[in-house]
Amino acid sequence: MFPRARIAWLSLLPLLAASFGSTARAEDPPDLNRPEAARRLVKKWDFEERKIHVEPVPVGWFRGQDLPPARAREGFPKWNEAELSVETAASGEYSIKLPTRGGSTSLVLSSAVVPAIPEADYAVFARVRTTGLKNARARMSAWLLDRDLKIIDVSRSNGPLVESPDAWSVTNLVLTGQPTAAWIQIELNLLQPEAYDAGGHSPQEVRPQDFDGAAYFDDLTIMQTPRVEVRAASPSNIIVAPEKPGLKVLMRDLTGEPLTVDQLVYNIDGTLVSRTPLQTTSSGQVVSIPLDLKRYGWYRTVLVVSNRDGPVAQRHTDLLYLPPQVGNGQATGGRFGIVADRTPVGQLPEIPTIARRCGAEAVSLPVWREDETGLDSAESMALIASVTDRLIDEGREVTFVLNQAPEDAARSVRGESNEPLAVIASAPEELWMPHLGPLLSSFGERVRRWQLGSATAMPAFLGAHEAEQVDAARKRMRRLVPRPIVTLPWSALEPIGNAIGADALNVSVPWSISADSMGEMIKTWPESVETTAVIELPPPDLFGRRATVIELVKRAVLAWTTGPRMLSIRQPFAWRDGRDAQTVPEVSLAVWRTLATELSGRKVVGELAITDGARVFIAQGKSDSVLIAWNDSADPERAVIRGYLGESNVRVIDPFGNTEESSGPGNSVNIPIPETPIFIEGVDAQLARFRAGMRIEPGFLPARAERHHVEVVIENPWPIAVQGRLHISDPKTWTISPRTNAFSIAPESSARVPIDLAFGLAEETGVQQVTAEVELSADRRYPLLRLPLKLEIGLAAVQFQPSYRVERPRPGAPGNVVVTLLITNQGDKPVTLEAFAQAPGYPAFSAPISSLEPGTSAVRRFLLDGGAERLNGKNIRVGLKELDGTGRINKTLTVK
């Protein structure tokens, strides 16, 4: 359905890992008389010391196996002994071997061996290789110790799980500096599944493990890295023109060595759009840096810090650069929302800014959460109340989402903690009211929508018992909230009719459901239940951000045609923790803002027929209208909007709000329809509807040498009568009678203009374009309109699929072209046909197909000797002839 992403975004560790070998060997300048912990290269182990001492493990390291009572460590049996080994090495002769005979294996760096500087950041690298492992994996971990040699828990960092049986690979991790850090400690591991994947398994479950294998580590290196923090200068990393794009950058380095900084900016497709050397300081001061962005959109800006040997640090952030906002950011009654039900409490204050800058009219906020908030109940409630006040003051609709009920209340109804519906319906109020009371007292009259439950935990069917719970919850809520709207989360994969008793539904539509299917599905939703469609999007890390843009516009527009109460997207932003905690916007947030701008106040009233595979929708507003167009599969040469669209200057807008004027002489346009949707403003909606309503009926004609009778249907969308003249100008090779007709149509009515036409036996079958020239007088006299009308030619009972391939009988021999024709009888009677192929420089080929029964297929092949060279760039004419009639199918294959 979607193209797989081919974007390889830069990240810190791969850059450093690529050069850590050479950097690690570089010596600090002799004039930098610094302690070891303050140098770039803090420590390196090449494990070659076995040559000078006989201990089985390196000096300063110990085996971290189970050793009660001093060290109890289940799953790390003492018979697994790490040791220096000459079996394999990434460099030199020796490496560290962690074998297993069942169970996990550990080698730990002793405390007080490698000092750390408070607040300094470190990167740890090693080369790793595995042998004989099917279930177990190698992994490196590290943490910081304080002066009392106690582990600083927040500093723990795990590298990736590694299986590298054929070659040495690099593993790495980052240690984020802490104010009390004094020492660095590292652990090298071979981990069985029970050690690295303990969650979600029964204690009685027997996990598979390896009993004969090993992990090897070599060239272990600790480097001190500069601290780099970067964010956009605008709130929530969302820049809205006329704000000037810019960054706030902090860099601090404790080594004192000369550094250079490059600023790289990538667009949505991963294309580098700018590279700028920066003059910044390593003192830890925040520096403002301008960004030269030529177009609105989503960007990733990357700062790469290098010394003389290569990159030593990198940090990136994502940002949006958006066009000026229409109005003052206040809600205007539109129907676009964001579902922020997975937002950490610490991020909630960002939500009003995000909603205002992206044009969201409604916001779903988490009240009872599924994770730990880090705040006590009073603090959490105060924060939620502050955010809710801001949203309501700006006119935005708020839904409170109860994802997970308090545990004591859930236990009282013998339920799980993810069942707020059951808790509100039947648990004693004194158990859950303290967790909800402050919000009820503050917002009971201003927030009516309460979502009971998480979208991931609702049942697929609400039976009589659940319906009673919904009713009981509603009655309880009514005593606390005037006219509450009890809302349930739902999945579009389940029939909405199963959601018995709910006042409203927030229906999540998975991205696995195609955009077209989504639109058709929403049409079937009953009007008796108020529904909000929550659009889920394909993961950008799998398919790329361009796919996210394309799918979001398609889904929103096709859903908009059905007139839902509200459209929402879930979590169009992420949250970066750590010292430079910040909101990281997704590309969908920018597109959502454009969709809200272009669709709010407009209704989809029709679709222009341009060519098969291209969609053009007409969205009409009270004072202006817009076309929304995209190309699914059409030939780009045919997927073009041509002609007169209205008196106003026509503007083409991309999903980020970039605008280009497109009007030509006489306001005629020639607008290619790309794969990424576009919005076309400045169109006359009534004229667009007139164009959309003109068609030929029937739209399919048999490919036979006979006269065909058709009608051109003309619809009048104006509230006044219209008149004019219709002239069929193309195809000129067809016999059309009459080619010119006058018409007069009553207000909001239609007319049918009869036409007879005929075409030759050599006419190409498939969808043909018939051009109608229209002189039109409606509310005014319009310029001459040239309108494309579709007409398909073929044989209804026969499916014809031609193809070709190039084959070489032996290496170096001229390539032959083999033409294959697949013929299927889709009718209810046997057919007798003749297949043929004609190529320049070759005799005509033909083969009979006798009495092909209904529902069966036949294959005919023709060999064109040396055709790969002789026919390159030329056409082969293929087709079928009816032997008992005048029907004929013609197709063209172009050899490339």
PDB file of C-alpha atoms in Angstrom, residues 401-597:
ATOM      1  CA  VAL A 401     -10.247  10.767  28.790  1.00  0.00           C
ATOM      2  CA  LEU A 402     -10.307   8.261  31.645  1.00  0.00           C
ATOM      3  CA  ASN A 403      -7.833   5.673  30.367  1.00  0.00           C
ATOM      4  CA  GLN A 404      -7.241   3.752  33.577  1.00  0.00           C
ATOM      5  CA  ALA A 405      -9.230   3.720  36.802  1.00  0.00           C
ATOM      6  CA  PRO A 406      -7.547   4.041  40.233  1.00  0.00           C
ATOM      7  CA  GLU A 407      -6.472   0.626  41.472  1.00  0.00           C
ATOM      8  CA  ASP A 408      -8.434   0.703  44.749  1.00  0.00           C
ATOM      9  CA  ALA A 409     -11.637   1.598  42.895  1.00  0.00           C
ATOM     10  CA  ALA A 410     -11.008  -1.106  40.271  1.00  0.00           C
ATOM     11  CA  ARG A 411     -10.457  -3.750  42.951  1.00  0.00           C
ATOM     12  CA  SER A 412     -13.797  -2.882  44.522  1.00  0.00           C
ATOM     13  CA  VAL A 413     -15.624  -4.069  41.391  1.00  0.00           C
ATOM     14  CA  ARG A 414     -13.276  -7.023  40.874  1.00  0.00           C
ATOM     15  CA  GLY A 415     -12.103  -5.410  37.687  1.00  0.00           C
ATOM     16  CA  GLU A 416      -8.823  -4.643  36.073  1.00  0.00           C
ATOM     17  CA  SER A 417      -7.314  -1.175  36.439  1.00  0.00           C
ATOM     18  CA  ASN A 418      -8.130  -0.373  32.801  1.00  0.00           C
ATOM     19  CA  GLU A 419     -11.914  -0.511  33.294  1.00  0.00           C
ATOM     20  CA  PRO A 420     -13.091   3.027  34.167  1.00  0.00           C
ATOM     21  CA  LEU A 421     -16.537   2.255  32.706  1.00  0.00           C
ATOM     22  CA  ALA A 422     -17.144  -0.428  35.345  1.00  0.00           C
ATOM     23  CA  VAL A 423     -15.706   1.781  38.089  1.00  0.00           C
ATOM     24  CA  ILE A 424     -17.856   4.837  37.287  1.00  0.00           C
ATOM     25  CA  ALA A 425     -20.902   2.591  36.911  1.00  0.00           C
ATOM     26  CA  SER A 426     -20.674   0.572  40.129  1.00  0.00           C
ATOM     27  CA  ALA A 427     -17.700   1.376  42.397  1.00  0.00           C
ATOM     28  CA  PRO A 428     -18.400   3.356  45.595  1.00  0.00           C
ATOM     29  CA  GLU A 429     -18.035   7.044  44.792  1.00  0.00           C
ATOM     30  CA  GLU A 430     -15.751   7.645  47.766  1.00  0.00           C
ATOM     31  CA  LEU A 431     -13.136   5.434  46.054  1.00  0.00           C
ATOM     32  CA  TRP A 432     -12.930   7.324  42.760  1.00  0.00           C
ATOM     33  CA  MET A 433     -14.344  10.772  43.531  1.00  0.00           C
ATOM     34  CA  PRO A 434     -11.098  12.046  45.122  1.00  0.00           C
ATOM     35  CA  HIS A 435      -9.367  11.292  41.817  1.00  0.00           C
ATOM     36  CA  LEU A 436     -11.971  13.194  39.819  1.00  0.00           C
ATOM     37  CA  GLY A 437     -13.650  15.653  42.177  1.00  0.00           C
ATOM     38  CA  PRO A 438     -11.397  18.692  41.545  1.00  0.00           C
ATOM     39  CA  LEU A 439     -12.089  18.523  37.800  1.00  0.00           C
ATOM     40  CA  LEU A 440     -15.803  17.988  38.319  1.00  0.00           C
ATOM     41  CA  SER A 441     -16.088  21.020  40.559  1.00  0.00           C
ATOM     42  CA  SER A 442     -14.050  23.208  38.206  1.00  0.00           C
ATOM     43  CA  PHE A 443     -15.289  22.032  34.812  1.00  0.00           C
ATOM     44  CA  GLY A 444     -18.536  20.142  35.407  1.00  0.00           C
ATOM     45  CA  GLU A 445     -20.500  22.806  33.534  1.00  0.00           C
ATOM     46  CA  ARG A 446     -17.911  23.539  30.844  1.00  0.00           C
ATOM     47  CA  VAL A 447     -16.679  20.055  29.836  1.00  0.00           C
ATOM     48  CA  ARG A 448     -19.472  17.736  28.764  1.00  0.00           C
ATOM     49  CA  ARG A 449     -17.536  14.971  27.033  1.00  0.00           C
ATOM     50  CA  TRP A 450     -16.119  12.161  29.152  1.00  0.00           C
ATOM     51  CA  GLN A 451     -14.458   9.195  27.448  1.00  0.00           C
ATOM     52  CA  LEU A 452     -14.653   6.105  29.637  1.00  0.00           C
ATOM     53  CA  GLY A 453     -11.848   3.756  28.707  1.00  0.00           C
ATOM     54  CA  SER A 454      -8.811   3.318  26.537  1.00  0.00           C
ATOM     55  CA  ALA A 455      -9.040   2.552  22.831  1.00  0.00           C
ATOM     56  CA  THR A 456      -6.743  -0.441  23.377  1.00  0.00           C
ATOM     57  CA  ALA A 457      -8.841  -2.020  26.131  1.00  0.00           C
ATOM     58  CA  MET A 458     -12.483  -1.760  25.014  1.00  0.00           C
ATOM     59  CA  PRO A 459     -14.366  -4.977  24.176  1.00  0.00           C
ATOM     60  CA  ALA A 460     -15.410  -5.613  20.576  1.00  0.00           C
ATOM     61  CA  PHE A 461     -19.034  -5.994  21.657  1.00  0.00           C
ATOM     62  CA  LEU A 462     -21.109  -4.330  24.357  1.00  0.00           C
ATOM     63  CA  GLY A 463     -23.702  -6.818  25.508  1.00  0.00           C
ATOM     64  CA  ALA A 464     -26.570  -6.316  27.925  1.00  0.00           C
ATOM     65  CA  HIS A 465     -24.235  -6.127  30.928  1.00  0.00           C
ATOM     66  CA  GLU A 466     -21.994  -3.478  29.357  1.00  0.00           C
ATOM     67  CA  ALA A 467     -25.030  -1.530  28.139  1.00  0.00           C
ATOM     68  CA  GLU A 468     -26.305  -1.472  31.725  1.00  0.00           C
ATOM     69  CA  GLN A 469     -22.904  -0.185  32.834  1.00  0.00           C
ATOM     70  CA  VAL A 470     -23.046   2.609  30.258  1.00  0.00           C
ATOM     71  CA  ASP A 471     -26.520   3.590  31.457  1.00  0.00           C
ATOM     72  CA  ALA A 472     -25.477   3.437  35.131  1.00  0.00           C
ATOM     73  CA  ALA A 473     -22.352   5.508  34.410  1.00  0.00           C
ATOM     74  CA  ARG A 474     -24.446   8.078  32.553  1.00  0.00           C
ATOM     75  CA  LYS A 475     -26.894   8.381  35.486  1.00  0.00           C
ATOM     76  CA  ARG A 476     -24.039   8.868  37.940  1.00  0.00           C
ATOM     77  CA  MET A 477     -22.360  11.419  35.692  1.00  0.00           C
ATOM     78  CA  ARG A 478     -25.643  13.352  35.359  1.00  0.00           C
ATOM     79  CA  ARG A 479     -25.680  13.928  39.100  1.00  0.00           C
ATOM     80  CA  LEU A 480     -22.259  15.510  38.765  1.00  0.00           C
ATOM     81  CA  VAL A 481     -22.205  17.045  35.277  1.00  0.00           C
ATOM     82  CA  PRO A 482     -25.109  18.770  33.467  1.00  0.00           C
ATOM     83  CA  ARG A 483     -26.013  16.840  30.305  1.00  0.00           C
ATOM     84  CA  PRO A 484     -22.820  14.717  30.105  1.00  0.00           C
ATOM     85  CA  ILE A 485     -21.946  13.058  26.799  1.00  0.00           C
ATOM     86  CA  VAL A 486     -20.733   9.564  27.732  1.00  0.00           C
ATOM     87  CA  THR A 487     -18.180   8.704  25.085  1.00  0.00           C
ATOM     88  CA  LEU A 488     -16.605   5.327  24.413  1.00  0.00           C
ATOM     89  CA  PRO A 489     -13.460   4.565  22.411  1.00  0.00           C
ATOM     90  CA  TRP A 490     -14.034   2.175  19.528  1.00  0.00           C
ATOM     91  CA  SER A 491     -12.237   0.481  16.647  1.00  0.00           C
ATOM     92  CA  ALA A 492     -13.424   0.796  13.061  1.00  0.00           C
ATOM     93  CA  LEU A 493     -12.658  -2.916  12.719  1.00  0.00           C
ATOM     94  CA  GLU A 494     -15.729  -3.648  14.845  1.00  0.00           C
ATOM     95  CA  PRO A 495     -19.357  -2.887  13.870  1.00  0.00           C
ATOM     96  CA  ILE A 496     -20.504   0.356  15.447  1.00  0.00           C
ATOM     97  CA  GLY A 497     -23.896  -1.203  16.030  1.00  0.00           C
ATOM     98  CA  ASN A 498     -22.236  -3.251  18.791  1.00  0.00           C
ATOM     99  CA  ALA A 499     -21.556  -0.101  20.850  1.00  0.00           C
ATOM    100  CA  ILE A 500     -24.875  -0.267  22.667  1.00  0.00           C
ATOM    101  CA  GLY A 501     -25.928   2.690  24.801  1.00  0.00           C
ATOM    102  CA  ALA A 502     -23.074   5.145  24.192  1.00  0.00           C
ATOM    103  CA  ASP A 503     -23.891   8.822  23.570  1.00  0.00           C
ATOM    104  CA  ALA A 504     -20.832   9.226  21.358  1.00  0.00           C
ATOM    105  CA  LEU A 505     -17.945   7.191  19.972  1.00  0.00           C
ATOM    106  CA  ASN A 506     -14.342   8.079  19.214  1.00  0.00           C
ATOM    107  CA  VAL A 507     -13.689   5.577  16.438  1.00  0.00           C
ATOM    108  CA  SER A 508     -10.048   4.805  15.655  1.00  0.00           C
ATOM    109  CA  VAL A 509      -9.523   3.931  11.986  1.00  0.00           C
ATOM    110  CA  PRO A 510      -6.319   1.834  11.627  1.00  0.00           C
ATOM    111  CA  TRP A 511      -3.929   2.806   8.837  1.00  0.00           C
ATOM    112  CA  SER A 512      -4.205  -0.747   7.498  1.00  0.00           C
ATOM    113  CA  ILE A 513      -7.672   0.232   6.218  1.00  0.00           C
ATOM    114  CA  SER A 514      -7.200   1.946   2.846  1.00  0.00           C
ATOM    115  CA  ALA A 515      -8.256   5.571   2.404  1.00  0.00           C
ATOM    116  CA  ASP A 516     -11.047   4.619  -0.027  1.00  0.00           C
ATOM    117  CA  SER A 517     -12.328   1.901   2.318  1.00  0.00           C
ATOM    118  CA  MET A 518     -12.255   4.364   5.202  1.00  0.00           C
ATOM    119  CA  GLY A 519     -14.529   6.773   3.345  1.00  0.00           C
ATOM    120  CA  GLU A 520     -16.967   4.005   2.426  1.00  0.00           C
ATOM    121  CA  MET A 521     -16.905   2.684   5.991  1.00  0.00           C
ATOM    122  CA  ILE A 522     -17.793   6.034   7.549  1.00  0.00           C
ATOM    123  CA  LYS A 523     -20.837   6.268   5.266  1.00  0.00           C
ATOM    124  CA  THR A 524     -22.240   3.151   6.992  1.00  0.00           C
ATOM    125  CA  TRP A 525     -21.936   4.540  10.530  1.00  0.00           C
ATOM    126  CA  PRO A 526     -25.398   5.059  12.040  1.00  0.00           C
ATOM    127  CA  GLU A 527     -26.539   8.626  12.611  1.00  0.00           C
ATOM    128  CA  SER A 528     -28.080   7.626  15.949  1.00  0.00           C
ATOM    129  CA  VAL A 529     -24.602   7.669  17.564  1.00  0.00           C
ATOM    130  CA  GLU A 530     -22.446  10.772  17.416  1.00  0.00           C
ATOM    131  CA  THR A 531     -19.073   9.686  15.986  1.00  0.00           C
ATOM    132  CA  THR A 532     -15.616  11.178  15.721  1.00  0.00           C
ATOM    133  CA  ALA A 533     -13.258   9.511  13.249  1.00  0.00           C
ATOM    134  CA  VAL A 534      -9.754   9.239  14.737  1.00  0.00           C
ATOM    135  CA  ILE A 535      -7.356   8.832  11.817  1.00  0.00           C
ATOM    136  CA  GLU A 536      -4.401   6.511  12.448  1.00  0.00           C
ATOM    137  CA  LEU A 537      -1.423   6.985  10.110  1.00  0.00           C
ATOM    138  CA  PRO A 538       1.228   4.642   8.657  1.00  0.00           C
ATOM    139  CA  PRO A 539       4.414   4.682  10.765  1.00  0.00           C
ATOM    140  CA  PRO A 540       6.866   7.152   9.182  1.00  0.00           C
ATOM    141  CA  ASP A 541       9.867   5.026  10.172  1.00  0.00           C
ATOM    142  CA  LEU A 542       8.523   2.236   7.935  1.00  0.00           C
ATOM    143  CA  PHE A 543       7.091   4.129   4.985  1.00  0.00           C
ATOM    144  CA  GLY A 544       8.604   7.601   5.193  1.00  0.00           C
ATOM    145  CA  ARG A 545       7.056  10.923   6.128  1.00  0.00           C
ATOM    146  CA  ARG A 546       5.962  11.610   2.562  1.00  0.00           C
ATOM    147  CA  ALA A 547       3.585   8.623   2.839  1.00  0.00           C
ATOM    148  CA  THR A 548       2.203  10.122   6.052  1.00  0.00           C
ATOM    149  CA  VAL A 549       1.432  13.374   4.242  1.00  0.00           C
ATOM    150  CA  ILE A 550      -0.238  11.657   1.288  1.00  0.00           C
ATOM    151  CA  GLU A 551      -2.325   9.286   3.402  1.00  0.00           C
ATOM    152  CA  LEU A 552      -3.450  11.938   5.878  1.00  0.00           C
ATOM    153  CA  VAL A 553      -4.826  14.233   3.169  1.00  0.00           C
ATOM    154  CA  LYS A 554      -6.555  11.382   1.345  1.00  0.00           C
ATOM    155  CA  ARG A 555      -8.125  10.007   4.501  1.00  0.00           C
ATOM    156  CA  ALA A 556      -9.250  13.383   5.780  1.00  0.00           C
ATOM    157  CA  VAL A 557     -10.797  14.428   2.446  1.00  0.00           C
ATOM    158  CA  LEU A 558     -12.555  11.108   1.834  1.00  0.00           C
ATOM    159  CA  ALA A 559     -13.861  11.160   5.407  1.00  0.00           C
ATOM    160  CA  TRP A 560     -14.921  14.795   4.980  1.00  0.00           C
ATOM    161  CA  THR A 561     -17.169  13.811   2.070  1.00  0.00           C
ATOM    162  CA  THR A 562     -19.282  11.817   4.550  1.00  0.00           C
ATOM    163  CA  GLY A 563     -19.864  14.788   6.882  1.00  0.00           C
ATOM    164  CA  PRO A 564     -18.620  13.425  10.255  1.00  0.00           C
ATOM    165  CA  ARG A 565     -19.070  15.528  13.377  1.00  0.00           C
ATOM    166  CA  MET A 566     -15.324  15.673  13.987  1.00  0.00           C
ATOM    167  CA  LEU A 567     -12.074  14.391  12.502  1.00  0.00           C
ATOM    168  CA  SER A 568      -9.113  13.853  14.814  1.00  0.00           C
ATOM    169  CA  ILE A 569      -5.572  12.552  14.715  1.00  0.00           C
ATOM    170  CA  ARG A 570      -3.796  10.899  17.626  1.00  0.00           C
ATOM    171  CA  GLN A 571      -0.556  12.247  19.115  1.00  0.00           C
ATOM    172  CA  PRO A 572       0.903  14.187  16.149  1.00  0.00           C
ATOM    173  CA  PHE A 573       3.929  14.969  18.309  1.00  0.00           C
ATOM    174  CA  ALA A 574       6.454  13.221  20.537  1.00  0.00           C
ATOM    175  CA  TRP A 575       8.159  14.183  23.754  1.00  0.00           C
ATOM    176  CA  ARG A 576      11.920  14.186  24.235  1.00  0.00           C
ATOM    177  CA  ASP A 577      12.969  13.584  27.823  1.00  0.00           C
ATOM    178  CA  GLY A 578      16.229  14.576  29.412  1.00  0.00           C
ATOM    179  CA  ARG A 579      18.007  17.860  29.925  1.00  0.00           C
ATOM    180  CA  ASP A 580      16.657  19.366  26.715  1.00  0.00           C
ATOM    181  CA  ALA A 581      13.107  18.066  27.226  1.00  0.00           C
ATOM    182  CA  GLN A 582      10.913  19.386  24.424  1.00  0.00           C
ATOM    183  CA  THR A 583       7.966  18.695  22.172  1.00  0.00           C
ATOM    184  CA  VAL A 584       8.934  17.213  18.807  1.00  0.00           C
ATOM    185  CA  PRO A 585       6.195  17.792  16.197  1.00  0.00           C
ATOM    186  CA  GLU A 586       5.391  15.203  13.552  1.00  0.00           C
ATOM    187  CA  VAL A 587       4.802  16.102   9.924  1.00  0.00           C
ATOM    188  CA  SER A 588       1.095  15.266  10.358  1.00  0.00           C
ATOM    189  CA  LEU A 589       0.662  18.321  12.578  1.00  0.00           C
ATOM    190  CA  ALA A 590       1.597  20.668   9.723  1.00  0.00           C
ATOM    191  CA  VAL A 591      -0.718  18.863   7.311  1.00  0.00           C
ATOM    192  CA  TRP A 592      -3.556  18.920   9.851  1.00  0.00           C
ATOM    193  CA  ARG A 593      -3.250  22.686  10.033  1.00  0.00           C
ATOM    194  CA  THR A 594      -3.528  23.000   6.234  1.00  0.00           C
ATOM    195  CA  LEU A 595      -6.511  20.631   6.138  1.00  0.00           C
ATOM    196  CA  ALA A 596      -8.303  22.628   8.842  1.00  0.00           C
ATOM    197  CA  THR A 597      -7.669  25.827   6.873  1.00  0.00           C
TER     198      THR A 597
END
